[in-house]
Amino acid sequence: MIKKSYEEWISETFRQLPHGIEVIDNHLHFHKIDLNNLVRKYGSPLKLTYLPRIDSQISLARTNFQKAFTNLGFKGAYKYAYCLKSNPLSFVVQKVLENKADLEISSVADAQIVLELFRLGKLGKTTLIICNGYKTTEYLEVIKALISEGHENVMPIIDTESEIDAYNGWDLDINVGIRMHLEENENQTSRFGLTPTAIKRVSQLINPSTSKIKLKMIHFFVFSGIEDTTEFWKKYDALIRQYIELKKQHESLSMINIGGGFPVESSLDFDLQYEKISLRLVEQILFHVNEADIEHPDIVTEFGTYTVAGSYAYIFSILEHKPQNGLDNWYLFNGSIMNTMPDLWAMDLQVPVLPLNRWDQPFLKVKLAGLTCDSVDFYDAKNTLHLPTNDPSDPLHVIFLNTGAYQEMVGGYRGINHCLIPSPRHLLIESQVDSVNGIIISEYLPEQTHKEILDKLGY
């Protein structure tokens, strides 16, 4: 145990707290909300969704790209698309659409959501719908239905050579894109996208003069995300060169889709300069298209995790401090990493973890252990996690930030969890001009009951 207070250690060690976090009188505030008050009112565990964060993330990206366009004299447009699979819950998608964002989908289920929204009048007919993924027969049928029912901006992205045959058989005016294949690393290929040779073959099947199919977009996605690394910029350069090559035969080509992968805060020392990297993304396209003497393309991004991760958080309470052999300090908490945040244990992803209370107390290095029977159900931020001491008379509460993307989609939403641990209560936090502090908090779903679980198991 280290004698200085946790708050002193944080202020000496890290430049700033994560976005929306401040500490007032030893209590952590999340976007001006004292979370200790929420725990007193609703108990724990809790899942929080703070919807205004989606607004600010979309606005920030648009501002940074537009600033780059203005500074560089770039004449294309910027299109912000939301990756639907990252979190397809209705209130998330509604918030995205309120911001007039476009959508990226990758499966028949995603497509059914879009078709339903369109039929209900909740989705405009000019919203760009980017259709990624392998096109099963059912997926193709929904894409065709969207176009046939009057949506004017559906754009399938060709991912296999055989896919072009389906569109040729529809006898519909349709814009398409092509996904460019990228190697995962020097020892592993990826199943996604077309190689340069395959791109050439497919593009030759689209006759610019006679075909109802028009090639509009070149697309890629780097699985490691958008990073300021030599490897990323090398792949990005190849994408732009492929665009220029295709543009020679297809005047209709006008969009470069750089995919998703904008990083989010993964630790307390996260420091990515979004404005700087947005500038370079635009700058590199500008250099090549000016050199080739072609018009500036529109730039499309598909930000999923970036859009929604920061709008979610989980709150848990420490049940007991269990030291083991003088080596590790285990904090047992009333939940599970495996069930609520599977990315953290399955893919070794990192998120910021902070205490809600006891900031004026000494601290120690800990491992947070879930209640399942598995030894891997723990989180320690790669052996760097420090938290204040716990006191049974004043239990420590902790928050896991940036958990809004993929977690519950990977783990299963309100289903049967490992070791039958119930899903936590889910609170929605929304903007409300005439409410206290400009927000309103409502319960979206109560904590899952044991009766619900037993019913699903057939008891």
Short mmCIF file of C-alpha atoms in Angstrom, two decimals:
data_model
loop_
_atom_site.label_atom_id
_atom_site.label_comp_id
_atom_site.label_asym_id
_atom_site.label_seq_id
_atom_site.Cartn_x
_atom_site.Cartn_y
_atom_site.Cartn_z
CA MET A 1 0.00 0.00 0.00
CA ILE A 2 1.29 3.43 -0.95
CA LYS A 3 0.75 6.13 1.68
CA LYS A 4 0.05 9.12 -0.57
CA SER A 5 -3.55 9.54 -1.64
CA TYR A 6 -4.90 8.16 -4.89
CA GLU A 7 -5.77 11.67 -6.05
CA GLU A 8 -2.21 12.86 -5.45
CA TRP A 9 -0.82 9.91 -7.41
CA ILE A 10 -3.18 10.51 -10.35
CA SER A 11 -2.32 14.22 -10.56
CA GLU A 12 1.43 13.48 -10.44
CA THR A 13 1.33 10.59 -12.92
CA PHE A 14 -1.14 11.56 -15.65
CA ARG A 15 -1.56 14.71 -17.67
CA GLN A 16 -5.35 14.76 -17.50
CA LEU A 17 -8.39 12.68 -16.69
CA PRO A 18 -10.44 11.05 -19.48
CA HIS A 19 -13.01 13.08 -21.38
CA GLY A 20 -16.00 14.10 -19.25
CA ILE A 21 -14.43 13.04 -15.96
CA GLU A 22 -13.74 15.31 -13.00
CA VAL A 23 -13.33 14.78 -9.27
CA ILE A 24 -15.19 16.99 -6.77
CA ASP A 25 -14.89 16.39 -3.00
CA ASN A 26 -13.43 12.92 -3.57
CA HIS A 27 -16.37 11.90 -5.78
CA LEU A 28 -15.99 11.11 -9.45
CA HIS A 29 -18.33 13.03 -11.75
CA PHE A 30 -19.22 11.66 -15.18
CA HIS A 31 -20.32 14.50 -17.49
CA LYS A 32 -21.32 16.57 -14.43
CA ILE A 33 -23.16 13.64 -12.79
CA ASP A 34 -22.06 12.49 -9.32
CA LEU A 35 -22.01 8.75 -9.90
CA ASN A 36 -21.98 7.99 -6.20
CA ASN A 37 -25.50 9.43 -6.08
CA LEU A 38 -26.52 7.08 -8.89
CA VAL A 39 -25.17 4.10 -6.96
CA ARG A 40 -27.06 5.18 -3.86
CA LYS A 41 -30.29 5.47 -5.88
CA TYR A 42 -30.03 2.48 -8.21
CA GLY A 43 -27.41 0.23 -6.60
CA SER A 44 -24.73 -1.58 -8.56
CA PRO A 45 -23.80 -3.07 -10.94
CA LEU A 46 -24.94 -0.46 -13.46
CA LYS A 47 -24.56 0.06 -17.16
CA LEU A 48 -24.70 3.70 -18.29
CA THR A 49 -25.38 5.15 -21.74
CA TYR A 50 -24.66 8.87 -22.07
CA LEU A 51 -26.19 9.70 -25.46
CA PRO A 52 -24.86 13.30 -25.83
CA ARG A 53 -21.35 11.86 -26.24
CA ILE A 54 -22.39 10.51 -29.64
CA ASP A 55 -23.27 14.05 -30.73
CA SER A 56 -19.91 15.42 -29.65
CA GLN A 57 -17.88 12.63 -31.28
CA ILE A 58 -19.56 13.07 -34.66
CA SER A 59 -19.20 16.85 -34.42
CA LEU A 60 -15.50 16.59 -33.50
CA ALA A 61 -14.65 14.38 -36.48
CA ARG A 62 -16.54 16.60 -38.88
CA THR A 63 -14.86 19.71 -37.49
CA ASN A 64 -11.38 18.21 -37.80
CA PHE A 65 -11.86 17.03 -41.38
CA GLN A 66 -13.49 20.29 -42.44
CA LYS A 67 -10.64 22.24 -40.88
CA ALA A 68 -8.17 20.11 -42.85
CA PHE A 69 -10.17 20.69 -46.07
CA THR A 70 -10.15 24.44 -45.51
CA ASN A 71 -6.46 24.67 -44.59
CA LEU A 72 -5.36 22.53 -47.54
CA GLY A 73 -7.81 23.80 -50.15
CA PHE A 74 -9.33 20.34 -50.53
CA LYS A 75 -12.48 20.48 -52.68
CA GLY A 76 -14.09 17.12 -51.91
CA ALA A 77 -16.79 16.50 -49.29
CA TYR A 78 -16.56 14.56 -46.02
CA LYS A 79 -19.10 11.84 -45.23
CA TYR A 80 -19.37 10.44 -41.70
CA ALA A 81 -20.84 6.93 -41.61
CA TYR A 82 -21.65 4.95 -38.48
CA CYS A 83 -20.69 1.28 -38.36
CA LEU A 84 -24.02 -0.25 -37.30
CA LYS A 85 -22.65 -3.54 -35.98
CA SER A 86 -20.61 -1.79 -33.29
CA ASN A 87 -23.85 -1.07 -31.40
CA PRO A 88 -27.18 -1.50 -33.21
CA LEU A 89 -29.47 -0.61 -30.29
CA SER A 90 -32.30 1.61 -31.47
CA PHE A 91 -31.55 4.63 -29.29
CA VAL A 92 -27.92 4.65 -30.49
CA VAL A 93 -28.89 4.47 -34.16
CA GLN A 94 -31.57 7.12 -33.67
CA LYS A 95 -29.00 9.46 -32.12
CA VAL A 96 -26.63 8.84 -35.04
CA LEU A 97 -29.37 9.61 -37.56
CA GLU A 98 -30.31 12.79 -35.68
CA ASN A 99 -26.77 13.93 -36.55
CA LYS A 100 -27.46 13.26 -40.25
CA ALA A 101 -24.75 10.62 -40.39
CA ASP A 102 -24.66 7.87 -43.01
CA LEU A 103 -24.69 4.15 -42.15
CA GLU A 104 -22.39 1.20 -42.83
CA ILE A 105 -23.85 -2.31 -42.61
CA SER A 106 -22.29 -5.73 -42.98
CA SER A 107 -24.97 -8.43 -42.65
CA VAL A 108 -28.57 -9.29 -43.48
CA ALA A 109 -29.59 -8.39 -39.90
CA ASP A 110 -28.07 -4.91 -40.28
CA ALA A 111 -29.84 -4.55 -43.62
CA GLN A 112 -33.18 -5.53 -42.08
CA ILE A 113 -32.76 -2.76 -39.49
CA VAL A 114 -32.11 -0.23 -42.25
CA LEU A 115 -35.07 -1.47 -44.32
CA GLU A 116 -37.37 -1.24 -41.29
CA LEU A 117 -36.19 2.31 -40.50
CA PHE A 118 -36.75 3.30 -44.14
CA ARG A 119 -40.25 1.84 -44.24
CA LEU A 120 -41.13 3.65 -40.99
CA GLY A 121 -39.94 6.96 -42.41
CA LYS A 122 -37.10 7.23 -39.88
CA LEU A 123 -34.38 7.03 -42.52
CA GLY A 124 -34.07 9.49 -45.39
CA LYS A 125 -33.88 8.11 -48.92
CA THR A 126 -30.60 9.93 -49.62
CA THR A 127 -28.73 8.69 -46.51
CA LEU A 128 -25.72 6.77 -47.80
CA ILE A 129 -26.02 3.06 -46.92
CA ILE A 130 -22.66 1.32 -47.37
CA CYS A 131 -23.22 -2.44 -47.66
CA ASN A 132 -20.09 -4.29 -46.64
CA GLY A 133 -19.61 -7.96 -45.84
CA TYR A 134 -20.24 -11.20 -47.68
CA LYS A 135 -23.53 -11.02 -49.54
CA THR A 136 -25.66 -14.07 -48.78
CA THR A 137 -28.80 -14.59 -50.85
CA GLU A 138 -30.89 -13.14 -48.02
CA TYR A 139 -28.60 -10.11 -47.66
CA LEU A 140 -28.80 -9.43 -51.41
CA GLU A 141 -32.60 -9.64 -51.29
CA VAL A 142 -32.82 -6.93 -48.62
CA ILE A 143 -30.37 -4.69 -50.51
CA LYS A 144 -32.49 -5.10 -53.64
CA ALA A 145 -35.67 -4.37 -51.66
CA LEU A 146 -34.19 -1.11 -50.36
CA ILE A 147 -33.36 0.04 -53.88
CA SER A 148 -36.66 -1.17 -55.36
CA GLU A 149 -38.68 0.60 -52.65
CA GLY A 150 -37.14 3.94 -53.47
CA HIS A 151 -33.97 4.40 -51.42
CA GLU A 152 -31.64 6.39 -53.66
CA ASN A 153 -28.25 5.93 -52.04
CA VAL A 154 -27.63 2.24 -51.33
CA MET A 155 -24.07 1.26 -52.20
CA PRO A 156 -23.00 -2.41 -52.06
CA ILE A 157 -19.25 -2.86 -51.62
CA ILE A 158 -18.01 -5.77 -53.73
CA ASP A 159 -16.03 -8.18 -51.55
CA THR A 160 -15.89 -11.25 -53.81
CA GLU A 161 -15.64 -11.47 -57.61
CA SER A 162 -18.89 -13.44 -57.93
CA GLU A 163 -20.86 -10.63 -56.26
CA ILE A 164 -20.91 -8.53 -59.45
CA ASP A 165 -23.02 -11.23 -61.15
CA ALA A 166 -25.93 -10.57 -58.77
CA TYR A 167 -26.00 -6.85 -59.54
CA ASN A 168 -25.74 -7.45 -63.28
CA GLY A 169 -28.84 -9.64 -63.02
CA TRP A 170 -31.00 -7.03 -61.25
CA ASP A 171 -31.46 -4.64 -64.17
CA LEU A 172 -31.44 -1.73 -61.70
CA ASP A 173 -29.45 1.49 -61.70
CA ILE A 174 -26.98 0.92 -58.88
CA ASN A 175 -23.79 2.46 -57.52
CA VAL A 176 -21.18 0.08 -56.12
CA GLY A 177 -17.82 0.16 -54.43
CA ILE A 178 -14.93 -2.28 -54.31
CA ARG A 179 -13.13 -3.33 -51.16
CA MET A 180 -9.37 -3.52 -51.49
CA HIS A 181 -7.62 -6.53 -49.98
CA LEU A 182 -4.99 -5.93 -47.31
CA GLU A 183 -2.58 -8.41 -45.78
CA GLU A 184 -3.00 -8.75 -42.03
CA ASN A 185 0.78 -9.08 -41.69
CA GLU A 186 3.65 -10.66 -43.57
CA ASN A 187 2.61 -14.15 -42.40
CA GLN A 188 -1.19 -13.95 -42.71
CA THR A 189 -3.66 -13.00 -45.41
CA SER A 190 -7.20 -11.71 -44.87
CA ARG A 191 -10.40 -13.07 -46.42
CA PHE A 192 -11.68 -9.54 -46.97
CA GLY A 193 -11.50 -7.55 -50.18
CA LEU A 194 -10.11 -8.05 -53.66
CA THR A 195 -6.48 -8.18 -54.74
CA PRO A 196 -5.32 -5.67 -57.38
CA THR A 197 -5.65 -8.37 -60.06
CA ALA A 198 -9.20 -9.22 -58.94
CA ILE A 199 -10.12 -5.52 -58.79
CA LYS A 200 -9.01 -5.14 -62.39
CA ARG A 201 -11.12 -8.11 -63.49
CA VAL A 202 -14.25 -6.87 -61.69
CA SER A 203 -13.84 -3.30 -62.88
CA GLN A 204 -13.64 -4.55 -66.47
CA LEU A 205 -17.05 -6.18 -66.02
CA ILE A 206 -18.54 -2.73 -65.37
CA ASN A 207 -18.79 -0.98 -68.72
CA PRO A 208 -18.86 2.76 -68.00
CA SER A 209 -20.78 3.42 -71.24
CA THR A 210 -23.46 0.73 -71.20
CA SER A 211 -23.78 -0.77 -67.71
CA LYS A 212 -26.46 0.29 -65.24
CA ILE A 213 -23.82 -0.33 -62.58
CA LYS A 214 -21.57 2.61 -61.74
CA LEU A 215 -18.35 2.28 -59.77
CA LYS A 216 -18.41 5.05 -57.14
CA MET A 217 -16.15 4.04 -54.25
CA ILE A 218 -12.88 2.34 -53.35
CA HIS A 219 -12.83 1.04 -49.80
CA PHE A 220 -10.37 -0.45 -47.37
CA PHE A 221 -10.11 -1.20 -43.66
CA VAL A 222 -6.96 -1.65 -41.60
CA PHE A 223 -7.76 -4.00 -38.73
CA SER A 224 -5.20 -2.44 -36.43
CA GLY A 225 -7.03 0.87 -36.88
CA ILE A 226 -5.92 4.29 -38.07
CA GLU A 227 -2.46 4.71 -36.58
CA ASP A 228 0.35 7.16 -37.12
CA THR A 229 2.72 4.39 -38.15
CA THR A 230 4.80 3.65 -41.22
CA GLU A 231 2.82 0.47 -41.86
CA PHE A 232 -0.54 2.26 -41.84
CA TRP A 233 0.60 5.06 -44.15
CA LYS A 234 2.07 2.52 -46.56
CA LYS A 235 -1.31 0.77 -46.85
CA TYR A 236 -3.12 4.09 -47.10
CA ASP A 237 -0.82 5.15 -49.93
CA ALA A 238 -1.67 1.93 -51.79
CA LEU A 239 -5.40 2.69 -51.43
CA ILE A 240 -5.02 6.13 -52.97
CA ARG A 241 -2.94 4.77 -55.84
CA GLN A 242 -5.58 2.13 -56.51
CA TYR A 243 -8.23 4.86 -56.62
CA ILE A 244 -6.22 6.84 -59.17
CA GLU A 245 -5.71 3.75 -61.33
CA LEU A 246 -9.44 2.93 -61.35
CA LYS A 247 -10.37 6.54 -62.01
CA LYS A 248 -8.68 6.29 -65.43
CA GLN A 249 -11.38 3.86 -66.61
CA HIS A 250 -14.31 4.91 -64.40
CA GLU A 251 -15.09 8.62 -64.37
CA SER A 252 -17.98 7.83 -61.99
CA LEU A 253 -15.51 6.90 -59.23
CA SER A 254 -15.60 9.74 -56.71
CA MET A 255 -15.22 8.37 -53.15
CA ILE A 256 -12.33 7.07 -51.09
CA ASN A 257 -13.58 5.16 -48.05
CA ILE A 258 -10.83 4.87 -45.45
CA GLY A 259 -12.91 2.62 -43.19
CA GLY A 260 -12.97 2.96 -39.44
CA GLY A 261 -10.52 2.53 -36.64
CA PHE A 262 -10.13 5.98 -35.07
CA PRO A 263 -8.67 5.08 -31.66
CA VAL A 264 -10.45 5.89 -28.39
CA GLU A 265 -9.08 6.42 -24.90
CA SER A 266 -7.73 3.04 -23.83
CA SER A 267 -5.76 4.19 -20.79
CA LEU A 268 -5.20 7.19 -18.56
CA ASP A 269 -2.18 8.26 -20.64
CA PHE A 270 -3.98 8.13 -24.01
CA ASP A 271 -2.89 10.95 -26.29
CA LEU A 272 -3.98 10.90 -29.92
CA GLN A 273 -4.14 14.20 -31.72
CA TYR A 274 -7.24 13.73 -33.86
CA GLU A 275 -6.80 17.05 -35.63
CA LYS A 276 -3.26 16.21 -36.65
CA ILE A 277 -4.05 12.74 -37.99
CA SER A 278 -7.17 14.02 -39.83
CA LEU A 279 -4.97 16.60 -41.54
CA ARG A 280 -2.51 13.97 -42.70
CA LEU A 281 -5.27 11.70 -44.00
CA VAL A 282 -6.51 14.53 -46.22
CA GLU A 283 -3.02 15.77 -47.08
CA GLN A 284 -1.90 12.41 -48.47
CA ILE A 285 -4.94 12.10 -50.74
CA LEU A 286 -4.50 15.68 -51.91
CA PHE A 287 -0.85 15.12 -52.82
CA HIS A 288 -1.56 12.09 -55.01
CA VAL A 289 -4.69 13.36 -56.79
CA ASN A 290 -3.06 16.71 -57.55
CA GLU A 291 -0.05 14.88 -58.93
CA ALA A 292 -2.37 12.78 -61.10
CA ASP A 293 -4.31 15.91 -62.10
CA ILE A 294 -7.74 14.51 -61.19
CA GLU A 295 -10.59 16.05 -59.23
CA HIS A 296 -10.58 15.79 -55.45
CA PRO A 297 -12.66 12.82 -54.21
CA ASP A 298 -15.13 12.72 -51.36
CA ILE A 299 -13.67 11.13 -48.21
CA VAL A 300 -15.81 8.61 -46.32
CA THR A 301 -15.15 7.20 -42.85
CA GLU A 302 -16.95 4.38 -41.03
CA PHE A 303 -16.47 5.13 -37.36
CA GLY A 304 -18.15 2.68 -34.99
CA THR A 305 -16.06 2.35 -31.84
CA TYR A 306 -15.06 6.01 -32.06
CA THR A 307 -18.73 7.03 -32.26
CA VAL A 308 -20.21 4.99 -29.45
CA ALA A 309 -17.52 3.61 -27.10
CA GLY A 310 -17.27 6.74 -24.97
CA SER A 311 -21.02 6.94 -24.44
CA TYR A 312 -21.05 3.79 -22.31
CA ALA A 313 -19.63 2.84 -18.92
CA TYR A 314 -20.01 0.08 -16.34
CA ILE A 315 -20.09 0.61 -12.58
CA PHE A 316 -19.28 -2.15 -10.09
CA SER A 317 -18.73 -2.34 -6.32
CA ILE A 318 -15.84 -4.04 -4.57
CA LEU A 319 -17.07 -6.89 -2.40
CA GLU A 320 -13.81 -7.90 -0.79
CA HIS A 321 -10.04 -7.35 -0.87
CA LYS A 322 -8.31 -10.72 -1.05
CA PRO A 323 -4.48 -10.61 -0.79
CA GLN A 324 -2.73 -13.72 -2.09
CA ASN A 325 0.68 -14.77 -0.74
CA GLY A 326 1.91 -11.21 -0.52
CA LEU A 327 2.09 -11.07 -4.34
CA ASP A 328 -1.27 -9.88 -5.62
CA ASN A 329 -4.16 -7.84 -4.29
CA TRP A 330 -7.40 -9.23 -5.68
CA TYR A 331 -10.47 -7.00 -5.59
CA LEU A 332 -13.57 -9.15 -6.00
CA PHE A 333 -16.38 -7.15 -7.61
CA ASN A 334 -20.08 -7.79 -8.18
CA GLY A 335 -19.98 -8.61 -11.89
CA SER A 336 -17.87 -10.26 -14.57
CA ILE A 337 -15.35 -9.09 -17.14
CA MET A 338 -16.07 -12.09 -19.34
CA ASN A 339 -19.81 -11.42 -19.50
CA THR A 340 -20.07 -7.64 -19.67
CA MET A 341 -16.81 -6.72 -21.41
CA PRO A 342 -15.64 -9.77 -23.39
CA ASP A 343 -13.21 -7.73 -25.50
CA LEU A 344 -11.13 -7.06 -22.42
CA TRP A 345 -10.33 -10.70 -21.75
CA ALA A 346 -10.78 -12.29 -25.19
CA MET A 347 -8.86 -9.68 -27.20
CA ASP A 348 -6.78 -8.07 -24.46
CA LEU A 349 -8.24 -4.62 -25.10
CA GLN A 350 -7.74 -1.90 -22.51
CA VAL A 351 -10.08 0.73 -21.07
CA PRO A 352 -9.63 3.38 -18.37
CA VAL A 353 -10.78 2.26 -14.90
CA LEU A 354 -11.26 4.77 -12.08
CA PRO A 355 -12.74 4.81 -8.58
CA LEU A 356 -16.00 6.62 -7.86
CA ASN A 357 -15.04 7.37 -4.26
CA ARG A 358 -12.16 7.23 -1.73
CA TRP A 359 -9.87 9.47 -3.82
CA ASP A 360 -8.34 10.81 -0.60
CA GLN A 361 -7.27 7.33 0.56
CA PRO A 362 -4.00 5.42 0.04
CA PHE A 363 -3.87 3.13 -2.98
CA LEU A 364 -2.35 -0.14 -4.17
CA LYS A 365 -1.85 -2.15 -7.33
CA VAL A 366 -4.78 -4.52 -7.81
CA LYS A 367 -6.44 -7.10 -10.00
CA LEU A 368 -10.21 -6.80 -10.44
CA ALA A 369 -11.76 -10.28 -10.30
CA GLY A 370 -15.23 -11.18 -11.57
CA LEU A 371 -17.58 -13.68 -9.96
CA THR A 372 -17.46 -16.46 -12.55
CA CYS A 373 -15.63 -19.70 -11.89
CA ASP A 374 -12.87 -18.86 -14.39
CA SER A 375 -9.39 -17.75 -13.38
CA VAL A 376 -9.19 -15.59 -16.52
CA ASP A 377 -12.18 -13.47 -15.44
CA PHE A 378 -10.13 -10.51 -14.24
CA TYR A 379 -8.74 -7.18 -15.38
CA ASP A 380 -5.52 -5.50 -14.28
CA ALA A 381 -4.66 -3.19 -17.23
CA LYS A 382 -1.64 -5.35 -18.04
CA ASN A 383 -0.50 -5.32 -14.41
CA THR A 384 -0.69 -1.51 -14.11
CA LEU A 385 -4.06 -1.00 -12.41
CA HIS A 386 -4.01 1.04 -9.19
CA LEU A 387 -7.04 1.81 -7.03
CA PRO A 388 -7.71 3.20 -3.54
CA THR A 389 -7.93 0.91 -0.56
CA ASN A 390 -11.29 -0.68 0.15
CA ASP A 391 -13.23 -0.42 3.40
CA PRO A 392 -16.26 -2.67 4.07
CA SER A 393 -17.94 0.24 5.87
CA ASP A 394 -17.33 2.50 2.85
CA PRO A 395 -17.08 0.13 -0.13
CA LEU A 396 -15.11 1.21 -3.16
CA HIS A 397 -17.03 1.63 -6.43
CA VAL A 398 -15.25 1.58 -9.79
CA ILE A 399 -16.13 2.63 -13.33
CA PHE A 400 -14.99 1.04 -16.60
CA LEU A 401 -15.07 3.72 -19.31
CA ASN A 402 -15.41 3.50 -23.11
CA THR A 403 -17.31 0.22 -23.19
CA GLY A 404 -20.04 1.10 -25.72
CA ALA A 405 -18.78 -0.74 -28.81
CA TYR A 406 -19.15 -4.45 -29.54
CA GLN A 407 -19.11 -5.61 -25.90
CA GLU A 408 -22.73 -6.68 -25.54
CA MET A 409 -22.94 -7.69 -29.19
CA VAL A 410 -20.05 -10.11 -28.68
CA GLY A 411 -21.24 -11.27 -25.26
CA GLY A 412 -24.94 -11.45 -26.17
CA TYR A 413 -27.46 -8.82 -25.13
CA ARG A 414 -29.59 -9.75 -22.10
CA GLY A 415 -29.12 -13.44 -22.77
CA ILE A 416 -27.78 -16.27 -20.63
CA ASN A 417 -24.39 -15.27 -19.27
CA HIS A 418 -21.53 -17.45 -18.16
CA CYS A 419 -22.13 -18.85 -14.65
CA LEU A 420 -25.67 -17.41 -14.94
CA ILE A 421 -24.61 -13.99 -13.68
CA PRO A 422 -27.45 -11.50 -14.35
CA SER A 423 -27.06 -8.62 -16.79
CA PRO A 424 -26.88 -5.29 -14.92
CA ARG A 425 -29.47 -2.52 -14.75
CA HIS A 426 -29.16 -0.20 -17.76
CA LEU A 427 -29.63 3.57 -17.40
CA LEU A 428 -30.04 6.04 -20.27
CA ILE A 429 -28.76 9.60 -19.84
CA GLU A 430 -30.11 12.10 -22.37
CA SER A 431 -30.05 15.83 -22.94
CA GLN A 432 -33.13 17.63 -21.65
CA VAL A 433 -33.12 21.42 -21.70
CA ASP A 434 -35.75 21.90 -19.00
CA SER A 435 -34.39 19.29 -16.58
CA VAL A 436 -31.94 19.62 -13.68
CA ASN A 437 -28.39 20.12 -15.03
CA GLY A 438 -29.73 19.77 -18.59
CA ILE A 439 -30.04 15.98 -18.47
CA ILE A 440 -32.63 13.34 -17.75
CA ILE A 441 -31.82 9.87 -16.42
CA SER A 442 -34.16 6.96 -17.06
CA GLU A 443 -34.05 3.22 -16.52
CA TYR A 444 -33.92 1.47 -19.89
CA LEU A 445 -33.87 -2.05 -18.46
CA PRO A 446 -33.86 -3.33 -14.86
CA GLU A 447 -31.28 -5.81 -13.63
CA GLN A 448 -31.91 -9.24 -15.07
CA THR A 449 -33.67 -11.46 -12.53
CA HIS A 450 -32.87 -15.05 -11.69
CA LYS A 451 -36.44 -15.94 -12.68
CA GLU A 452 -35.80 -14.57 -16.21
CA ILE A 453 -32.67 -16.67 -16.44
CA LEU A 454 -34.40 -19.84 -15.22
CA ASP A 455 -37.32 -19.27 -17.61
CA LYS A 456 -34.91 -19.05 -20.55
CA LEU A 457 -33.29 -22.30 -19.41
CA GLY A 458 -36.67 -24.02 -19.37
CA TYR A 459 -37.16 -24.35 -15.61
#
